[in-house]
Amino acid sequence: MQNKDFCAFILTHGRADNVKTYKTLKKYGYTGRIYLVVDNEDKSIDKYIQNFGQENVKIFDKKAIADKIDEANNFDNRKVIVHARNACFKIAKELNITYFVQLDDDYYYFGYRYFTGAKIIKNLDAVFDSMLKFYISTNIKSICFSQGGDHIGGFSGIKLKRKAMNSFFCSTLREFQFIGSINEDVNTYTTLASRGDLFLTLPFIGLEQAATQSQKGGMTDIYNSSGTYIKSFTSVLMHPSSVSVNMMGFTNNRLHHRVKWINTTPMIIDKKHKK
């Protein structure tokens, strides 16, 4: 990494022996700093420290953060990622790091995406450096890699998408708060976008991760207990003027959120209309 004021945070819970993202980062050529963000309610903290070293495991007080954010429910179920996402800003400040990327713990692939297909990234350092240069040169709140689902049906050709999910490039100089205990990414980018903040996804670079609910730990318990019903409706609750739900799928249909962007983001009016 050329930018030494940067690190990768892997947000993880209950998977001390199965942090796929750590191995994937190394495999794809990332040489920068990596920290595992673990909450103090995780029973496998000692195992994380044993596997990765105490200096590389950052532990945060989950209940303390839960008391400070809008979880959008009164379930008192903290088996979700939103607390770790918010903890990263404080941890970065303690480490004197200005820029960081938040990553889930189950990635197995990073690659380029284009009309000609997908291509494996061999130098992730160069990709992260380029992403950072772009991010620093703008006032974007956060920027993300695309996910496999973004490319169903083929590469769209869109240069940037307004959504932002999963792999957040952030800065302590542009701090924001993730909201809602589940579907926190959608809740956050719709609510803050409606106030003028810019969140973007770069379709030309993508990542792949294990299928939801396919492995133990992480957020599997919360998905198993509530399916997608609560997940989807939480975003409606947080931003009802632009988020709705509909059925998604071909064989096993399920509820999923739908964002109407014209009702989400401020519209810039051409100055020719000025009176």
mmCIF file of C-alpha atoms in Angstrom:
data_model
loop_
_atom_site.group_PDB
_atom_site.id
_atom_site.type_symbol
_atom_site.label_atom_id
_atom_site.label_comp_id
_atom_site.label_asym_id
_atom_site.label_seq_id
_atom_site.Cartn_x
_atom_site.Cartn_y
_atom_site.Cartn_z
ATOM 1 C CA MET A 1 0.000 0.000 0.000
ATOM 2 C CA GLN A 2 1.278 3.438 -0.947
ATOM 3 C CA ASN A 3 -1.101 5.166 1.452
ATOM 4 C CA LYS A 4 0.133 4.367 4.963
ATOM 5 C CA ASP A 5 -2.786 6.255 6.528
ATOM 6 C CA PHE A 6 -5.131 3.374 5.703
ATOM 7 C CA CYS A 7 -6.173 -0.012 7.028
ATOM 8 C CA ALA A 8 -8.670 -2.777 6.400
ATOM 9 C CA PHE A 9 -11.149 -3.659 9.139
ATOM 10 C CA ILE A 10 -12.683 -7.133 8.986
ATOM 11 C CA LEU A 11 -15.956 -7.134 10.939
ATOM 12 C CA THR A 12 -16.394 -10.594 12.390
ATOM 13 C CA HIS A 13 -18.232 -12.556 15.089
ATOM 14 C CA GLY A 14 -17.988 -16.201 16.092
ATOM 15 C CA ARG A 15 -15.749 -17.200 13.196
ATOM 16 C CA ALA A 16 -12.262 -17.097 14.672
ATOM 17 C CA ASP A 17 -11.269 -20.211 12.729
ATOM 18 C CA ASN A 18 -13.038 -19.206 9.521
ATOM 19 C CA VAL A 19 -12.207 -15.590 8.626
ATOM 20 C CA LYS A 20 -12.167 -16.124 4.870
ATOM 21 C CA THR A 21 -11.621 -12.453 4.061
ATOM 22 C CA TYR A 22 -8.252 -12.379 5.825
ATOM 23 C CA LYS A 23 -6.883 -15.146 3.611
ATOM 24 C CA THR A 24 -8.488 -13.635 0.512
ATOM 25 C CA LEU A 25 -6.912 -10.230 1.105
ATOM 26 C CA LYS A 26 -3.474 -11.837 1.335
ATOM 27 C CA LYS A 27 -4.112 -14.076 -1.685
ATOM 28 C CA TYR A 28 -5.119 -11.148 -3.881
ATOM 29 C CA GLY A 29 -2.082 -9.035 -3.041
ATOM 30 C CA TYR A 30 -3.013 -6.785 -0.145
ATOM 31 C CA THR A 31 -0.003 -5.964 2.057
ATOM 32 C CA GLY A 32 -1.435 -3.221 4.264
ATOM 33 C CA ARG A 33 -2.619 -3.326 7.840
ATOM 34 C CA ILE A 34 -5.527 -5.604 8.759
ATOM 35 C CA TYR A 35 -7.485 -5.448 12.019
ATOM 36 C CA LEU A 36 -10.262 -7.760 13.118
ATOM 37 C CA VAL A 37 -13.137 -5.886 14.768
ATOM 38 C CA VAL A 38 -14.725 -8.081 17.435
ATOM 39 C CA ASP A 39 -17.395 -7.211 20.005
ATOM 40 C CA ASN A 40 -17.037 -7.868 23.731
ATOM 41 C CA GLU A 41 -20.029 -10.242 23.654
ATOM 42 C CA ASP A 42 -18.243 -12.674 21.343
ATOM 43 C CA LYS A 43 -17.376 -15.851 23.254
ATOM 44 C CA SER A 44 -14.492 -16.614 20.917
ATOM 45 C CA ILE A 45 -12.411 -13.479 21.607
ATOM 46 C CA ASP A 46 -9.527 -15.518 23.040
ATOM 47 C CA LYS A 47 -9.462 -17.645 19.909
ATOM 48 C CA TYR A 48 -9.291 -14.543 17.695
ATOM 49 C CA ILE A 49 -6.351 -13.257 19.728
ATOM 50 C CA GLN A 50 -4.662 -16.656 19.555
ATOM 51 C CA ASN A 51 -5.101 -16.857 15.766
ATOM 52 C CA PHE A 52 -4.326 -13.264 14.773
ATOM 53 C CA GLY A 53 -2.393 -11.678 17.644
ATOM 54 C CA GLN A 54 -3.702 -9.318 20.308
ATOM 55 C CA GLU A 55 -2.409 -6.237 18.485
ATOM 56 C CA ASN A 56 -4.537 -7.110 15.451
ATOM 57 C CA VAL A 57 -7.826 -7.754 17.273
ATOM 58 C CA LYS A 58 -9.797 -4.649 18.213
ATOM 59 C CA ILE A 59 -12.558 -5.231 20.780
ATOM 60 C CA PHE A 60 -15.425 -2.792 21.256
ATOM 61 C CA ASP A 61 -18.259 -2.450 23.777
ATOM 62 C CA LYS A 62 -21.339 -3.562 21.871
ATOM 63 C CA LYS A 63 -23.954 -2.493 24.424
ATOM 64 C CA ALA A 64 -22.410 0.975 24.707
ATOM 65 C CA ILE A 65 -22.791 1.543 20.973
ATOM 66 C CA ALA A 66 -26.279 0.020 20.936
ATOM 67 C CA ASP A 67 -27.362 2.614 23.485
ATOM 68 C CA LYS A 68 -26.174 5.447 21.247
ATOM 69 C CA ILE A 69 -27.729 4.524 17.888
ATOM 70 C CA ASP A 70 -31.217 4.131 16.458
ATOM 71 C CA GLU A 71 -31.682 0.357 16.122
ATOM 72 C CA ALA A 72 -35.232 0.833 14.771
ATOM 73 C CA ASN A 73 -36.703 -1.772 17.114
ATOM 74 C CA ASN A 74 -36.985 -2.781 20.769
ATOM 75 C CA PHE A 75 -35.893 -6.406 20.321
ATOM 76 C CA ASP A 76 -32.650 -6.013 22.306
ATOM 77 C CA ASN A 77 -31.016 -8.453 19.877
ATOM 78 C CA ARG A 78 -27.449 -7.394 19.204
ATOM 79 C CA LYS A 79 -26.436 -10.277 16.922
ATOM 80 C CA VAL A 80 -26.063 -7.828 14.041
ATOM 81 C CA ILE A 81 -23.247 -5.930 12.316
ATOM 82 C CA VAL A 82 -24.444 -2.335 12.725
ATOM 83 C CA HIS A 83 -22.609 -1.868 16.031
ATOM 84 C CA ALA A 84 -19.283 -2.989 14.547
ATOM 85 C CA ARG A 85 -19.766 -0.666 11.581
ATOM 86 C CA ASN A 86 -20.140 2.317 13.898
ATOM 87 C CA ALA A 87 -17.290 1.169 16.146
ATOM 88 C CA CYS A 88 -14.810 1.374 13.264
ATOM 89 C CA PHE A 89 -14.689 5.172 13.323
ATOM 90 C CA LYS A 90 -13.678 5.241 16.996
ATOM 91 C CA ILE A 91 -11.146 2.445 16.524
ATOM 92 C CA ALA A 92 -9.591 4.216 13.538
ATOM 93 C CA LYS A 93 -9.179 7.397 15.580
ATOM 94 C CA GLU A 94 -7.506 5.441 18.380
ATOM 95 C CA LEU A 95 -5.097 3.992 15.810
ATOM 96 C CA ASN A 96 -4.475 7.468 14.299
ATOM 97 C CA ILE A 97 -5.779 6.207 10.957
ATOM 98 C CA THR A 98 -7.755 8.548 8.711
ATOM 99 C CA TYR A 99 -8.972 6.144 6.006
ATOM 100 C CA PHE A 100 -10.220 2.581 6.217
ATOM 101 C CA VAL A 101 -12.390 0.008 4.495
ATOM 102 C CA GLN A 102 -14.971 -2.113 6.314
ATOM 103 C CA LEU A 103 -15.138 -5.698 5.083
ATOM 104 C CA ASP A 104 -17.335 -8.642 6.044
ATOM 105 C CA ASP A 105 -15.482 -11.797 7.075
ATOM 106 C CA ASP A 106 -16.658 -14.160 4.320
ATOM 107 C CA TYR A 107 -15.188 -12.877 1.023
ATOM 108 C CA TYR A 108 -13.524 -15.390 -1.269
ATOM 109 C CA TYR A 109 -13.007 -13.312 -4.436
ATOM 110 C CA PHE A 110 -12.050 -9.819 -5.649
ATOM 111 C CA GLY A 111 -12.184 -9.096 -9.377
ATOM 112 C CA TYR A 112 -12.631 -6.600 -12.190
ATOM 113 C CA ARG A 113 -15.960 -6.452 -13.997
ATOM 114 C CA TYR A 114 -16.546 -5.290 -17.555
ATOM 115 C CA PHE A 115 -18.508 -6.073 -20.718
ATOM 116 C CA THR A 116 -15.978 -8.762 -21.610
ATOM 117 C CA GLY A 117 -16.524 -10.552 -18.310
ATOM 118 C CA ALA A 118 -14.786 -10.885 -14.956
ATOM 119 C CA LYS A 119 -11.066 -10.968 -14.265
ATOM 120 C CA ILE A 120 -9.279 -11.821 -11.006
ATOM 121 C CA ILE A 121 -7.429 -8.993 -9.260
ATOM 122 C CA LYS A 122 -3.759 -9.819 -8.778
ATOM 123 C CA ASN A 123 -2.669 -6.597 -7.052
ATOM 124 C CA LEU A 124 -5.237 -5.542 -4.484
ATOM 125 C CA ASP A 125 -2.830 -2.914 -3.123
ATOM 126 C CA ALA A 126 -3.031 -1.014 -6.412
ATOM 127 C CA VAL A 127 -6.819 -1.263 -6.431
ATOM 128 C CA PHE A 128 -7.141 0.045 -2.879
ATOM 129 C CA ASP A 129 -4.697 2.880 -3.649
ATOM 130 C CA SER A 130 -6.744 3.884 -6.699
ATOM 131 C CA MET A 131 -9.991 3.723 -4.757
ATOM 132 C CA LEU A 132 -8.501 5.921 -2.052
ATOM 133 C CA LYS A 133 -7.215 8.508 -4.528
ATOM 134 C CA PHE A 134 -10.680 8.769 -6.036
ATOM 135 C CA TYR A 135 -12.375 8.877 -2.637
ATOM 136 C CA ILE A 136 -10.031 11.538 -1.227
ATOM 137 C CA SER A 137 -10.480 13.741 -4.312
ATOM 138 C CA THR A 138 -14.248 13.932 -3.802
ATOM 139 C CA ASN A 139 -16.705 14.742 -1.030
ATOM 140 C CA ILE A 140 -18.304 11.288 -1.210
ATOM 141 C CA LYS A 141 -19.365 10.013 2.202
ATOM 142 C CA SER A 142 -18.497 6.413 1.356
ATOM 143 C CA ILE A 143 -17.753 4.284 -1.700
ATOM 144 C CA CYS A 144 -18.094 0.517 -2.123
ATOM 145 C CA PHE A 145 -17.172 -2.368 -4.397
ATOM 146 C CA SER A 146 -20.005 -4.015 -6.301
ATOM 147 C CA GLN A 147 -21.354 -7.416 -5.293
ATOM 148 C CA GLY A 148 -22.196 -10.457 -7.350
ATOM 149 C CA GLY A 149 -25.900 -9.657 -7.323
ATOM 150 C CA ASP A 150 -25.240 -6.301 -8.989
ATOM 151 C CA HIS A 151 -24.213 -8.130 -12.145
ATOM 152 C CA ILE A 152 -27.082 -10.552 -12.580
ATOM 153 C CA GLY A 153 -28.056 -10.276 -16.223
ATOM 154 C CA GLY A 154 -24.607 -9.072 -17.284
ATOM 155 C CA PHE A 155 -22.499 -5.971 -16.809
ATOM 156 C CA SER A 156 -24.770 -2.922 -16.904
ATOM 157 C CA GLY A 157 -22.208 -0.402 -18.124
ATOM 158 C CA ILE A 158 -23.248 2.060 -15.434
ATOM 159 C CA LYS A 159 -20.179 3.952 -14.218
ATOM 160 C CA LEU A 160 -21.429 4.506 -10.670
ATOM 161 C CA LYS A 161 -24.454 3.417 -8.648
ATOM 162 C CA ARG A 162 -26.038 5.463 -5.863
ATOM 163 C CA LYS A 163 -26.409 2.436 -3.579
ATOM 164 C CA ALA A 164 -23.669 1.453 -1.127
ATOM 165 C CA MET A 165 -23.442 -1.937 0.553
ATOM 166 C CA ASN A 166 -21.041 -4.287 2.271
ATOM 167 C CA SER A 167 -17.504 -2.932 1.667
ATOM 168 C CA PHE A 168 -17.448 0.678 2.854
ATOM 169 C CA PHE A 169 -14.444 2.949 2.232
ATOM 170 C CA CYS A 170 -14.668 5.565 4.978
ATOM 171 C CA SER A 171 -12.789 8.404 6.641
ATOM 172 C CA THR A 172 -12.730 9.724 10.189
ATOM 173 C CA LEU A 173 -12.989 13.161 8.526
ATOM 174 C CA ARG A 174 -16.375 12.193 7.053
ATOM 175 C CA GLU A 175 -17.844 10.262 9.948
ATOM 176 C CA PHE A 176 -21.472 9.146 9.776
ATOM 177 C CA GLN A 177 -23.680 6.769 11.732
ATOM 178 C CA PHE A 178 -25.153 3.518 10.464
ATOM 179 C CA ILE A 179 -28.757 3.055 11.620
ATOM 180 C CA GLY A 180 -31.209 0.196 12.059
ATOM 181 C CA SER A 181 -30.237 -3.139 13.557
ATOM 182 C CA ILE A 182 -30.705 -4.974 10.251
ATOM 183 C CA ASN A 183 -30.401 -3.840 6.620
ATOM 184 C CA GLU A 184 -28.233 -1.114 8.084
ATOM 185 C CA ASP A 185 -26.535 -0.351 4.779
ATOM 186 C CA VAL A 186 -29.797 0.402 2.942
ATOM 187 C CA ASN A 187 -31.191 2.306 5.930
ATOM 188 C CA THR A 188 -28.089 4.474 6.010
ATOM 189 C CA TYR A 189 -27.554 5.268 2.349
ATOM 190 C CA THR A 190 -31.222 6.129 1.768
ATOM 191 C CA THR A 191 -31.665 8.246 4.893
ATOM 192 C CA LEU A 192 -28.412 10.163 4.518
ATOM 193 C CA ALA A 193 -28.740 10.475 0.741
ATOM 194 C CA SER A 194 -32.061 12.237 1.298
ATOM 195 C CA ARG A 195 -30.111 14.845 3.296
ATOM 196 C CA GLY A 196 -27.575 15.415 0.550
ATOM 197 C CA ASP A 197 -24.831 12.927 1.445
ATOM 198 C CA LEU A 198 -23.340 10.964 -1.428
ATOM 199 C CA PHE A 199 -22.835 7.188 -1.334
ATOM 200 C CA LEU A 200 -21.600 5.302 -4.404
ATOM 201 C CA THR A 201 -20.777 1.821 -5.671
ATOM 202 C CA LEU A 202 -18.092 1.281 -8.304
ATOM 203 C CA PRO A 203 -19.392 -1.479 -10.640
ATOM 204 C CA PHE A 204 -16.030 -2.084 -12.351
ATOM 205 C CA ILE A 205 -14.626 -3.781 -9.249
ATOM 206 C CA GLY A 206 -16.512 -6.515 -7.438
ATOM 207 C CA LEU A 207 -16.337 -8.997 -4.608
ATOM 208 C CA GLU A 208 -18.006 -12.303 -3.892
ATOM 209 C CA GLN A 209 -18.939 -13.738 -0.526
ATOM 210 C CA ALA A 210 -20.477 -16.880 0.908
ATOM 211 C CA ALA A 211 -24.234 -17.204 0.493
ATOM 212 C CA THR A 212 -26.291 -15.759 3.333
ATOM 213 C CA GLN A 213 -27.108 -18.291 6.074
ATOM 214 C CA SER A 214 -24.699 -20.848 4.585
ATOM 215 C CA GLN A 215 -22.261 -20.826 7.509
ATOM 216 C CA LYS A 216 -22.331 -20.463 11.281
ATOM 217 C CA GLY A 217 -21.607 -17.192 13.083
ATOM 218 C CA GLY A 218 -21.898 -13.681 11.708
ATOM 219 C CA MET A 219 -25.531 -12.674 11.202
ATOM 220 C CA THR A 220 -26.816 -16.144 10.319
ATOM 221 C CA ASP A 221 -28.863 -16.412 13.543
ATOM 222 C CA ILE A 222 -30.767 -13.182 12.923
ATOM 223 C CA TYR A 223 -31.532 -14.125 9.313
ATOM 224 C CA ASN A 224 -32.703 -17.577 10.356
ATOM 225 C CA SER A 225 -35.003 -16.145 13.023
ATOM 226 C CA SER A 226 -36.689 -13.419 10.965
ATOM 227 C CA GLY A 227 -35.983 -14.187 7.315
ATOM 228 C CA THR A 228 -36.188 -11.122 5.081
ATOM 229 C CA TYR A 229 -39.469 -9.739 6.438
ATOM 230 C CA ILE A 230 -38.043 -7.632 9.259
ATOM 231 C CA LYS A 231 -34.915 -6.891 7.207
ATOM 232 C CA SER A 232 -36.895 -5.344 4.352
ATOM 233 C CA PHE A 233 -39.469 -3.515 6.434
ATOM 234 C CA THR A 234 -36.799 -1.935 8.632
ATOM 235 C CA SER A 235 -35.718 0.136 5.637
ATOM 236 C CA VAL A 236 -39.323 1.112 4.967
ATOM 237 C CA LEU A 237 -39.591 2.219 8.579
ATOM 238 C CA MET A 238 -36.403 4.280 8.359
ATOM 239 C CA HIS A 239 -37.233 5.981 5.058
ATOM 240 C CA PRO A 240 -40.873 5.373 4.055
ATOM 241 C CA SER A 241 -40.979 8.076 1.389
ATOM 242 C CA SER A 242 -38.650 6.156 -0.908
ATOM 243 C CA VAL A 243 -38.350 2.520 0.209
ATOM 244 C CA SER A 244 -41.018 -0.101 -0.397
ATOM 245 C CA VAL A 245 -41.065 -3.904 -0.467
ATOM 246 C CA ASN A 246 -41.840 -6.355 -3.236
ATOM 247 C CA MET A 247 -41.362 -10.019 -3.992
ATOM 248 C CA MET A 248 -38.018 -11.028 -5.471
ATOM 249 C CA GLY A 249 -36.912 -14.291 -7.037
ATOM 250 C CA PHE A 250 -37.934 -16.797 -9.687
ATOM 251 C CA THR A 251 -38.705 -20.002 -7.790
ATOM 252 C CA ASN A 252 -38.447 -19.274 -4.057
ATOM 253 C CA ASN A 253 -39.847 -15.757 -3.856
ATOM 254 C CA ARG A 254 -39.005 -13.605 -0.852
ATOM 255 C CA LEU A 255 -39.612 -10.079 0.311
ATOM 256 C CA HIS A 256 -36.983 -7.538 -0.615
ATOM 257 C CA HIS A 257 -36.617 -3.780 -0.399
ATOM 258 C CA ARG A 258 -37.020 -1.515 -3.422
ATOM 259 C CA VAL A 259 -35.606 2.008 -3.505
ATOM 260 C CA LYS A 260 -37.281 4.692 -5.607
ATOM 261 C CA TRP A 261 -34.382 7.049 -6.192
ATOM 262 C CA ILE A 262 -36.418 9.992 -7.425
ATOM 263 C CA ASN A 263 -37.966 10.063 -3.926
ATOM 264 C CA THR A 264 -34.628 9.518 -2.182
ATOM 265 C CA THR A 265 -32.043 12.013 -3.354
ATOM 266 C CA PRO A 266 -32.212 15.799 -3.786
ATOM 267 C CA MET A 267 -32.603 16.839 -7.402
ATOM 268 C CA ILE A 268 -30.363 19.528 -8.932
ATOM 269 C CA ILE A 269 -32.395 22.007 -10.960
ATOM 270 C CA ASP A 270 -30.742 23.562 -14.020
ATOM 271 C CA LYS A 271 -29.831 27.191 -13.304
ATOM 272 C CA LYS A 272 -31.706 28.250 -16.455
ATOM 273 C CA HIS A 273 -34.886 27.901 -14.372
ATOM 274 C CA LYS A 274 -33.690 30.482 -11.854
ATOM 275 C CA LYS A 275 -35.961 33.503 -11.657
#
